Amino acid sequence: MSVSVYNRSNTYLQSVKVRGVMTKSMEAFPNTGKLEIIQGGMGVAVSGYELAGAVAREGATGLVSGTAIGVVLARRLQDGDPSGEMREALDHYPVPQIAEDIAKRYFKPGGRAENERYKAVPMFDYEPVQMAADLAVVGAFAEVWLAKKRSQGNGHVGMNLLTKIEEPNIHTLYGAMQADVELIAMGAGLPVEIPRYMGQLAMAEPVRMPVSVKGASREYAVEFDPARYGGEHHPVSTPRMLAIITSDILVRRPFMSAKVPPDGFIIEEPIAGGHNAPPRGKLRDERGQPVYTERDYANLEKMRDTGFPFWLAGGYGSQDGLERAKAAGAQGIQAGSIFALSEESGMGERLKREMREKILSGDDIEVYTDALASPTGFPFKVGQIDWTLSDNGNYELRQRICDLGYLREAVETTRIRRGVQETVVVYRCPSEPVEDFVKKGGDLQQTLGRKCICNALLANIDMGQVRDGGVELPIVTIGDDVNRTVREVGLPLSAKRIIQHIRGDDVS
Ligand SMILES: Cc1cc2nc3c(=O)[nH]c(=O)nc-3n(C[C@H](O)[C@H](O)[C@H](O)COP(=O)(O)O)c2cc1C
């Protein structure tokens, strides 16, 4: 593996160590043309480097997903890295030894044998083992580095992270910053302190990020030191930061009172693909779906009054969507579903093909807002496809197992060891085997209808783990507006044509 000089080209913004306050936020986005269309982050690796790179190449903004990115790198290497791009990115990692250790452990020339299981990747807890930590950093670096290469410097490349998956976030952010990520978009919780941590990382300072532990009698924290990853010798810039929220109320508190506020907001409305915020009311429709009302939409007039730039998401992936968003005072839109079915998306070819064919033949993909499926307890939009886990029969047949663990909850508990009582942190997930969850103090009721989103999302991108009974099945998340927008663009459904369509250009 060659040693390469780390190159910080292609930054569209200057390195600013401490970002401006609200009134300066607009200055953070000097070129709004490129930021009119944001292709939203879609985990796991549905918005991979191919998609984000293709979007950015068209002069728009593409976000790679940072979720479980260490596992994605390890599995791509075990699949033989047919295009050689993973190894190319590893060759450019600033600390060659770390990249070499990863390649040594996971790269399989020619890929896995048929029915060979993927090697386990150690689960990420608040004190991660070294390999888990390194995979998160280097996986994020590789994803951003490759997207930027494909973008040819035309648009912007950013990364999406979920606040709720706390433990790997600082590692993932740092790896992305090492590849000069230009924008971070984070939702699924309130990423209030993240801009401050990014400032510390840019100064190569260690970060200590407290994490949630239920019933904690003391503070638990993830500790990250850039020194291990060459921090002192390879300076990094601070990317812009957008918080993904659903309500304008959150802008004033907690974000405006944060030491370093975000640079803007993405307002996500309830028809968006992925996880949705729970509605304010408790009503369910006749199929058990949460019912969203006016109260679940942000007040855009108040949003404009805050002075922060904002983007709208959830049913805006079309020309009229962009027009509506701009008329409401937004800088632009964030779209996901239409891009999820694009040629460049990481979603498995069979899933994409079947969904596109169904929609274009005039049939709709039925989208169910599942209040139970996700271990997070948040509603999750699920495309109904009979051979996936959206089918109850398939769900019932799956043997529960938790071996990726991104959505686990940390709980402090006590145990007796050699006659002595000690305090420990255990991790549990309502989708793990029911008896394990209950043994760790979990409520049986919480396990009902819960699906293993971690394994299913890897299966979505054709990286399902091999089990005794076959390969893990996918679960597709997609937004309610997918049928309309896919029909509008038609085939070929490339990132280029989608962007032309949204911009209202002649579609070639
Ligand atoms: C397949 C898929 C996966 C998604 N995964 C994530 C995710 O990991 N993190 C996130 O913040 N949003 C996620 N989203 C939401 C998108 O980033 C985007 O906000 C949303 O799709 C916009 O609404 P639309 O689906 O109507 O275009 C996902 C959406 C889809 C369709």
Coordinates of C-alpha atoms and ligand atoms in Angstrom, one line a residue, residues 40-43 46 65 67 160-162 187 244 268 271-274 313-317 334-338 340 347 477-479 481, ligand 1:
G40 CA -30.7 13.3 1.4
G41 CA -28.7 10.7 3.4
M42 CA -30.1 7.2 3.1
G43 CA -28.7 4.5 5.3
V46 CA -28.3 3.5 -0.1
S65 CA -24.8 8.0 4.7
T67 CA -24.6 5.0 9.3
N160 CA -25.7 12.2 7.0
L161 CA -25.5 10.9 10.5
L162 CA -28.1 9.9 13.1
G187 CA -31.3 14.4 12.6
I244 CA -32.7 17.9 10.5
E268 CA -38.6 17.1 7.4
I271 CA -44.4 11.8 4.3
A272 CA -40.6 11.6 4.0
G273 CA -39.0 8.1 3.6
G274 CA -37.0 6.7 6.5
A313 CA -37.9 17.6 2.8
G314 CA -40.7 15.0 2.5
G315 CA -42.5 15.0 -0.9
Y316 CA -40.3 17.8 -2.4
G317 CA -38.4 15.7 -4.9
Q334 CA -33.8 17.6 0.4
A335 CA -35.1 14.6 -1.5
G336 CA -34.6 10.9 -0.8
S337 CA -37.1 8.5 -2.2
I338 CA -36.7 9.3 -5.9
A340 CA -33.2 5.7 -3.7
M347 CA -30.1 -0.4 -3.0
T477 CA -37.9 2.3 3.6
I478 CA -39.4 4.7 1.1
G479 CA -41.6 7.8 1.2
D481 CA -44.4 10.4 -2.7
Ligands
LIG1 C1 -34.3 4.7 1.6 C2 -34.3 5.8 2.5 C3 -33.4 5.8 3.6 C4 -33.3 6.9 4.4 N1 -32.4 7.0 5.4 C5 -32.2 8.1 6.1 C6 -31.1 8.1 7.1 O1 -30.4 7.2 7.2 N2 -30.9 9.3 7.7 C7 -31.8 10.4 7.6 O2 -31.5 11.4 8.2 N3 -32.8 10.4 6.7 C8 -33.0 9.2 5.9 N4 -34.0 9.2 5.0 C9 -34.7 10.5 4.7 C10 -34.0 11.2 3.5 O3 -32.8 11.7 3.9 C11 -34.9 12.4 3.1 O4 -35.0 13.4 4.1 C12 -36.3 12.0 2.7 O5 -36.3 10.9 1.9 C13 -37.0 13.2 2.0 O6 -38.3 12.9 1.7 P1 -38.8 12.1 0.3 O7 -38.5 10.6 0.6 O8 -40.2 12.4 0.1 O9 -37.9 12.6 -0.8 C14 -34.1 8.1 4.2 C15 -35.0 8.0 3.1 C16 -35.1 7.0 2.3 C17 -36.1 7.0 1.1

